[in-house]
């Protein structure tokens, strides 16, 4: 027991900064949290916490079984399904910040992890979706969890890491079913790392060994308690036909692409405003690093490919198929927001370290902090 306590104390010391950042995110969202429903879908999901019935739209298909389960656990404490949804978003945000801090540390060092977590905390999109009773904060949490497991398994594809990745993917799909489409390619990252065909097949096998039973563990109760397989599939087809696949590039032609891009721009307006300043910080860091910075960027092509694999499936789907309704700051971009934060923070931190003298590094850090505050 004493050894276990000592181990936890060491873990807490090692992760103190990440836990502090997560606490800041939780407290901030708790102070500004919503007290009411903010959309029709939020109402459907809140109803599902009390009466889980997918064919009746509680919640709407495809069902979100683990999200509903997590909401019910929170509801035991707060005794209010609306506030349970809000508090669940707050908790998802705290988890995202901590995981983002750890993943950023692996990709670019402690400075990159701290910067990426700070960017996410300050994000207007993350603040809105992390303080309201919507389900999109879970997108960011599951994306970051799966990405963390995928990067670790790609760095050293041993059995334990591959099993963790498979379990993370299955849990992510149970929380947000869109993860199967958006994040399964990212979970295939270890298969793209060096190795022969036999090694890659073995990696896939270990991922599936964890993913399949974990998925079955939530799929069977979902079918049993959610209305039955036939009724769930019928409701899912109707939802796809009338909402998601109603206007796509395949049904309505290329005009859909322009509409979807405009919708994406509306969703991302606040993020883009901040992003111009932050990209300026990266350019400042690149200038201070000089030639060493260019060599550094070339040496980190794999990390850039990893982030691109994270973002590409969702952005392609939103461009050519469906991007949601441009009614409020959309949570659809939450699945790629952590990757955007990492894509800014990790290069900036690495470039600042590559500056040839301490004076340039100090100027770079001060400039980046000033632009972050702006």
Coordinates of C-alpha atoms in Angstrom, one line a residue:
X1 CA 0.0 0.0 0.0
X2 CA 2.8 2.4 0.9
X3 CA 4.5 1.6 -2.4
X4 CA 1.3 2.3 -4.3
X5 CA 0.9 5.7 -2.5
X6 CA 4.5 6.6 -3.3
X7 CA 3.9 5.7 -7.0
X8 CA 0.8 7.9 -7.1
X9 CA 2.7 10.8 -5.5
X10 CA 5.4 10.5 -8.2
X11 CA 2.8 10.4 -10.9
X12 CA 1.1 13.5 -9.5
X13 CA 4.4 15.4 -9.3
X14 CA 5.2 14.4 -12.9
X15 CA 1.8 15.5 -14.2
X16 CA 1.2 18.5 -11.9
X17 CA 1.3 21.1 -14.7
X18 CA -1.2 19.1 -16.8
X19 CA -3.5 18.6 -13.9
X20 CA -3.3 22.3 -13.0
X21 CA -4.3 23.3 -16.5
X22 CA -7.2 20.8 -16.5
X23 CA -8.4 22.3 -13.2
X24 CA -8.3 25.8 -14.7
X25 CA -10.3 24.6 -17.7
X26 CA -12.9 22.9 -15.4
X27 CA -13.3 25.9 -13.0
X28 CA -13.5 28.4 -15.9
X29 CA -16.3 26.4 -17.6
X30 CA -18.0 25.8 -14.3
X31 CA -18.2 29.6 -13.7
X32 CA -19.8 30.4 -17.1
X33 CA -21.8 27.2 -17.5
X34 CA -25.1 27.2 -19.2
X35 CA -28.2 26.8 -17.1
X36 CA -30.6 25.7 -19.9
X37 CA -30.8 23.8 -23.2
X38 CA -29.2 25.4 -26.2
X39 CA -30.4 23.3 -29.1
X40 CA -33.0 20.7 -30.1
X41 CA -30.4 17.9 -30.1
X42 CA -29.3 18.7 -26.6
X43 CA -32.9 18.2 -25.5
X44 CA -33.1 14.8 -27.2
X45 CA -29.9 13.8 -25.5
X46 CA -31.1 15.0 -22.1
X47 CA -34.3 13.0 -22.6
X48 CA -32.2 10.0 -23.3
X49 CA -30.6 10.2 -19.8
X50 CA -34.0 9.4 -18.3
X51 CA -35.5 7.2 -21.0
X52 CA -33.1 5.6 -23.5
X53 CA -35.1 5.0 -26.7
X54 CA -33.3 5.5 -30.0
X55 CA -36.2 5.0 -32.4
X56 CA -38.0 7.7 -30.5
X57 CA -35.0 10.0 -30.8
X58 CA -33.9 9.8 -27.2
X59 CA -31.1 10.5 -28.2
X60 CA -31.3 10.7 -31.9
X61 CA -29.6 7.9 -33.9
X62 CA -27.1 6.3 -33.8
X63 CA -27.6 6.3 -30.1
X64 CA -24.4 7.4 -28.3
X65 CA -24.6 4.7 -25.7
X66 CA -21.5 5.5 -23.6
X67 CA -22.2 9.2 -23.7
X68 CA -25.6 8.5 -22.3
X69 CA -24.1 6.2 -19.7
X70 CA -21.6 8.8 -18.6
X71 CA -24.4 11.4 -18.4
X72 CA -26.5 9.1 -16.3
X73 CA -23.6 8.7 -13.9
X74 CA -23.3 12.4 -13.6
X75 CA -27.1 12.7 -13.2
X76 CA -27.0 10.5 -10.1
X77 CA -25.1 13.4 -8.5
X78 CA -26.8 16.5 -9.9
X79 CA -30.4 15.0 -10.2
X80 CA -31.0 17.1 -13.3
X81 CA -30.5 15.8 -16.9
X82 CA -29.9 19.2 -18.4
X83 CA -27.2 20.1 -15.8
X84 CA -25.8 16.6 -16.1
X85 CA -25.2 17.3 -19.8
X86 CA -23.5 20.6 -18.9
X87 CA -21.3 19.1 -16.3
X88 CA -20.4 16.2 -18.5
X89 CA -19.2 18.7 -21.2
X90 CA -17.1 20.4 -18.5
X91 CA -15.5 17.1 -17.4
X92 CA -14.8 16.1 -21.0
X93 CA -13.0 19.5 -21.4
X94 CA -10.8 18.8 -18.4
X95 CA -9.9 15.4 -19.7
X96 CA -9.1 16.9 -23.1
X97 CA -6.8 19.5 -21.7
X98 CA -4.8 17.0 -19.6
X99 CA -4.5 14.5 -22.5
X100 CA -3.5 17.3 -24.9
X101 CA -0.8 18.4 -22.4
X102 CA 0.6 14.9 -22.4
X103 CA 0.4 14.4 -26.1
X104 CA 2.0 17.8 -26.8
X105 CA 4.8 16.8 -24.5
X106 CA 5.5 13.7 -26.6
X107 CA 5.3 15.5 -29.9
X108 CA 7.3 18.6 -29.0
X109 CA 8.3 18.7 -25.3
X110 CA 6.8 20.2 -22.2
X111 CA 6.6 23.6 -23.7
X112 CA 4.6 22.4 -26.6
X113 CA 2.2 20.5 -24.3
X114 CA 1.6 23.5 -22.1
X115 CA 1.1 25.8 -25.1
X116 CA -1.3 23.3 -26.8
X117 CA -3.3 22.9 -23.6
X118 CA -3.4 26.7 -23.2
X119 CA -4.6 27.2 -26.7
X120 CA -7.4 24.8 -26.2
X121 CA -8.4 26.4 -22.8
X122 CA -8.6 29.8 -24.5
X123 CA -10.4 28.6 -27.7
X124 CA -13.8 30.3 -28.1
X125 CA -15.1 27.2 -29.7
X126 CA -13.9 24.9 -26.9
X127 CA -15.2 27.4 -24.3
X128 CA -18.7 27.4 -25.8
X129 CA -19.0 23.6 -26.3
X130 CA -17.3 22.9 -22.9
X131 CA -19.8 25.0 -21.0
X132 CA -23.1 24.0 -22.6
X133 CA -25.2 20.8 -22.6
X134 CA -24.1 19.7 -26.0
X135 CA -22.2 16.5 -26.9
X136 CA -19.3 17.9 -28.9
X137 CA -16.8 18.3 -26.0
X138 CA -16.7 14.5 -26.1
X139 CA -15.5 14.7 -29.7
X140 CA -12.3 16.6 -28.6
X141 CA -11.8 14.2 -25.6
X142 CA -12.1 11.0 -27.6
X143 CA -10.1 12.4 -30.5
X144 CA -7.2 13.3 -28.2
X145 CA -7.4 10.0 -26.3
X146 CA -7.3 8.0 -29.6
X147 CA -4.5 10.2 -31.0
X148 CA -2.5 9.7 -27.8
X149 CA -2.8 5.9 -28.0
X150 CA -2.1 5.9 -31.7
X151 CA 1.1 8.0 -31.4
X152 CA 2.4 5.8 -28.5
X153 CA 1.6 2.6 -30.5
X154 CA 3.3 4.0 -33.6
X155 CA 6.4 5.0 -31.6
X156 CA 6.7 1.5 -30.1
X157 CA 4.1 -1.0 -31.5
X158 CA 4.2 -3.5 -28.7
X159 CA 1.2 -5.6 -27.6
X160 CA 0.2 -3.5 -24.7
X161 CA 0.1 -0.2 -26.6
X162 CA -1.8 -1.8 -29.5
X163 CA -4.4 -3.2 -27.1
X164 CA -4.8 0.2 -25.5
X165 CA -5.3 1.8 -28.9
X166 CA -8.0 -0.8 -29.8
X167 CA -9.8 -0.2 -26.6
X168 CA -9.6 3.6 -27.0
X169 CA -11.0 3.4 -30.5
X170 CA -13.9 1.2 -29.4
X171 CA -14.7 3.4 -26.4
X172 CA -14.5 6.5 -28.6
X173 CA -17.0 5.1 -31.0
X174 CA -19.3 4.2 -28.1
X175 CA -19.2 7.8 -26.9
X176 CA -19.4 9.4 -30.4
X177 CA -20.2 7.0 -33.2
X178 CA -18.7 9.5 -35.8
X179 CA -15.3 8.4 -34.4
X180 CA -15.5 5.3 -36.5
X181 CA -15.4 7.4 -39.6
X182 CA -13.3 10.3 -38.5
X183 CA -10.7 8.6 -36.2
X184 CA -10.3 5.0 -37.4
X185 CA -7.7 6.2 -40.0
X186 CA -5.8 7.8 -37.2
X187 CA -6.0 4.6 -35.2
X188 CA -4.3 2.9 -38.2
X189 CA -1.2 5.1 -37.7
X190 CA 0.9 2.1 -36.2
X191 CA 0.2 0.2 -39.4
X192 CA 1.9 3.0 -41.4
X193 CA 5.1 2.9 -39.4
X194 CA 8.1 0.9 -40.7
X195 CA 7.6 -2.9 -40.8
X196 CA 6.9 -5.7 -43.2
X197 CA 3.5 -7.0 -44.1
X198 CA 3.5 -9.7 -41.4
X199 CA 4.4 -7.2 -38.7
X200 CA 1.6 -4.8 -39.8
X201 CA -0.9 -7.6 -39.9
X202 CA 0.1 -8.5 -36.4
X203 CA -0.4 -4.9 -35.2
X204 CA -3.9 -4.9 -36.8
X205 CA -4.7 -8.1 -35.1
X206 CA -3.8 -6.8 -31.6
X207 CA -5.8 -3.6 -32.2
X208 CA -8.8 -5.7 -33.2
X209 CA -8.3 -8.0 -30.3
X210 CA -9.2 -5.2 -27.9
X211 CA -11.5 -3.2 -30.1
X212 CA -14.0 -6.0 -30.9
X213 CA -14.9 -7.2 -27.4
X214 CA -15.0 -3.6 -26.0
X215 CA -17.4 -2.6 -28.9
X216 CA -19.5 -5.7 -28.3
X217 CA -19.7 -4.8 -24.6
X218 CA -21.6 -1.6 -25.3
X219 CA -23.3 -2.6 -28.5
X220 CA -25.3 -5.5 -27.0
X221 CA -26.8 -3.4 -24.2
X222 CA -27.5 -0.6 -26.6
X223 CA -29.5 -2.9 -28.8
X224 CA -31.2 -4.5 -25.9
X225 CA -32.2 -1.3 -24.1
X226 CA -32.3 1.1 -27.0
X227 CA -35.3 -0.3 -28.9
X228 CA -34.1 -3.4 -30.7
X229 CA -31.8 -3.9 -33.7
X230 CA -34.4 -3.6 -36.4
X231 CA -36.0 -0.4 -35.0
X232 CA -32.5 1.2 -34.4
X233 CA -31.4 0.4 -37.9
X234 CA -34.6 1.9 -39.4
X235 CA -34.2 5.0 -37.3
X236 CA -30.6 5.3 -38.3
X237 CA -31.4 5.0 -42.0
X238 CA -34.1 7.7 -41.7
X239 CA -31.7 10.0 -39.9
X240 CA -29.0 9.5 -42.6
X241 CA -31.5 10.0 -45.4
X242 CA -33.2 13.1 -44.1
X243 CA -30.3 14.9 -42.4
X244 CA -26.8 13.7 -43.1
X245 CA -27.0 12.5 -46.7
X246 CA -29.7 14.8 -47.9
X247 CA -27.5 17.3 -49.7
X248 CA -24.1 15.9 -50.7
X249 CA -21.7 16.4 -53.6
X250 CA -22.9 13.1 -54.9
X251 CA -26.6 14.1 -54.9
X252 CA -26.6 17.8 -55.5
X253 CA -23.3 18.4 -57.4
X254 CA -20.3 20.6 -56.7
X255 CA -22.4 23.6 -55.5
X256 CA -22.6 21.7 -52.2
X257 CA -18.9 22.1 -51.7
X258 CA -19.1 25.9 -51.8
X259 CA -22.0 25.9 -49.3
X260 CA -20.2 23.6 -46.9
X261 CA -17.0 25.6 -47.0
X262 CA -18.9 28.7 -46.2
X263 CA -20.6 26.9 -43.3
X264 CA -17.2 25.8 -42.1
X265 CA -15.9 29.4 -42.3
X266 CA -18.9 30.5 -40.2
X267 CA -18.2 27.8 -37.6
X268 CA -14.5 28.7 -37.5
X269 CA -14.8 32.5 -37.5
X270 CA -13.7 33.1 -33.9
X271 CA -11.0 30.5 -34.3
X272 CA -9.7 32.0 -37.5
X273 CA -9.5 35.4 -35.9
X274 CA -7.2 34.1 -33.2
X275 CA -5.4 31.8 -35.6
X276 CA -4.0 34.6 -37.6
X277 CA -2.2 36.0 -34.5
X278 CA -1.0 32.5 -33.5
X279 CA 0.3 31.7 -37.0
X280 CA 2.1 35.0 -36.8
X281 CA 3.8 33.6 -33.6
X282 CA 5.0 30.5 -35.5
X283 CA 6.4 32.7 -38.3
X284 CA 8.2 34.9 -35.7
X285 CA 9.7 31.7 -34.2
X286 CA 10.7 30.5 -37.6
X287 CA 12.5 33.8 -38.3
X288 CA 14.4 33.7 -35.0
X289 CA 15.4 30.0 -35.6
X290 CA 16.9 30.8 -39.0
X291 CA 18.2 28.0 -41.1
X292 CA 18.1 25.6 -38.2
X293 CA 14.3 26.1 -38.1
X294 CA 13.9 24.9 -41.7
X295 CA 16.0 21.8 -41.1
X296 CA 13.9 21.2 -38.0
X297 CA 10.7 21.3 -39.9
X298 CA 12.0 18.9 -42.5
X299 CA 13.0 16.5 -39.7
X300 CA 9.5 16.4 -38.3
X301 CA 7.6 15.4 -41.4
X302 CA 6.1 12.3 -39.6
X303 CA 4.5 14.5 -36.9
X304 CA 3.0 16.7 -39.6
X305 CA 1.6 13.6 -41.3
X306 CA 0.2 12.4 -38.1
X307 CA -1.7 15.6 -37.5
X308 CA -2.9 15.6 -41.2
X309 CA -4.2 12.1 -40.8
X310 CA -6.1 13.3 -37.7
X311 CA -7.8 16.2 -39.4
X312 CA -8.3 15.0 -43.0
X313 CA -11.2 12.6 -42.6
X314 CA -13.4 15.0 -40.7
X315 CA -12.6 18.0 -43.0
X316 CA -13.2 16.0 -46.1
X317 CA -16.5 14.8 -44.8
X318 CA -17.6 18.3 -43.8
X319 CA -16.6 19.6 -47.2
X320 CA -18.2 17.1 -49.5
X321 CA -21.0 15.4 -47.4
X322 CA -22.3 17.3 -44.4
X323 CA -21.2 20.1 -42.1
X324 CA -24.2 20.6 -39.9
X325 CA -26.4 23.7 -39.4
X326 CA -24.6 27.1 -39.2
X327 CA -26.9 28.2 -36.3
X328 CA -24.4 28.5 -33.4
X329 CA -20.7 28.0 -32.9
X330 CA -20.7 24.5 -34.2
X331 CA -19.1 21.7 -32.3
X332 CA -18.4 19.7 -35.4
X333 CA -14.9 21.2 -35.5
X334 CA -14.2 20.0 -32.0
X335 CA -12.8 16.7 -33.3
X336 CA -10.0 18.6 -35.1
X337 CA -9.5 21.5 -32.7
X338 CA -6.9 19.6 -30.5
X339 CA -4.9 18.8 -33.6
X340 CA -5.0 22.5 -34.7
X341 CA -3.7 23.5 -31.2
X342 CA -0.9 20.9 -31.5
X343 CA -0.1 22.0 -35.0
X344 CA 0.6 25.5 -33.8
X345 CA 2.2 24.8 -30.4
X346 CA 4.6 22.0 -31.3
X347 CA 6.3 23.8 -34.2
X348 CA 6.5 27.0 -32.3
X349 CA 8.1 25.4 -29.3
X350 CA 10.6 23.4 -31.4
X351 CA 11.5 26.5 -33.4
X352 CA 12.1 28.6 -30.3
X353 CA 14.4 25.9 -29.0
X354 CA 16.3 25.9 -32.3
X355 CA 17.1 29.7 -32.0
X356 CA 20.9 30.0 -32.0
X357 CA 21.2 32.1 -28.8
X358 CA 19.4 32.7 -25.6
X359 CA 18.5 36.3 -26.5
X360 CA 16.6 35.2 -29.6
X361 CA 14.8 32.5 -27.5
X362 CA 13.7 35.1 -24.9
X363 CA 12.4 37.4 -27.6
X364 CA 10.6 34.6 -29.3
X365 CA 8.9 33.4 -26.0
X366 CA 7.9 37.0 -25.2
X367 CA 6.5 37.6 -28.6
X368 CA 4.5 34.3 -28.6
X369 CA 3.1 35.1 -25.2
X370 CA 2.0 38.5 -26.3
X371 CA 0.3 37.2 -29.4
X372 CA -1.4 34.5 -27.3
X373 CA -2.8 37.1 -24.9
X374 CA -4.0 39.2 -27.9

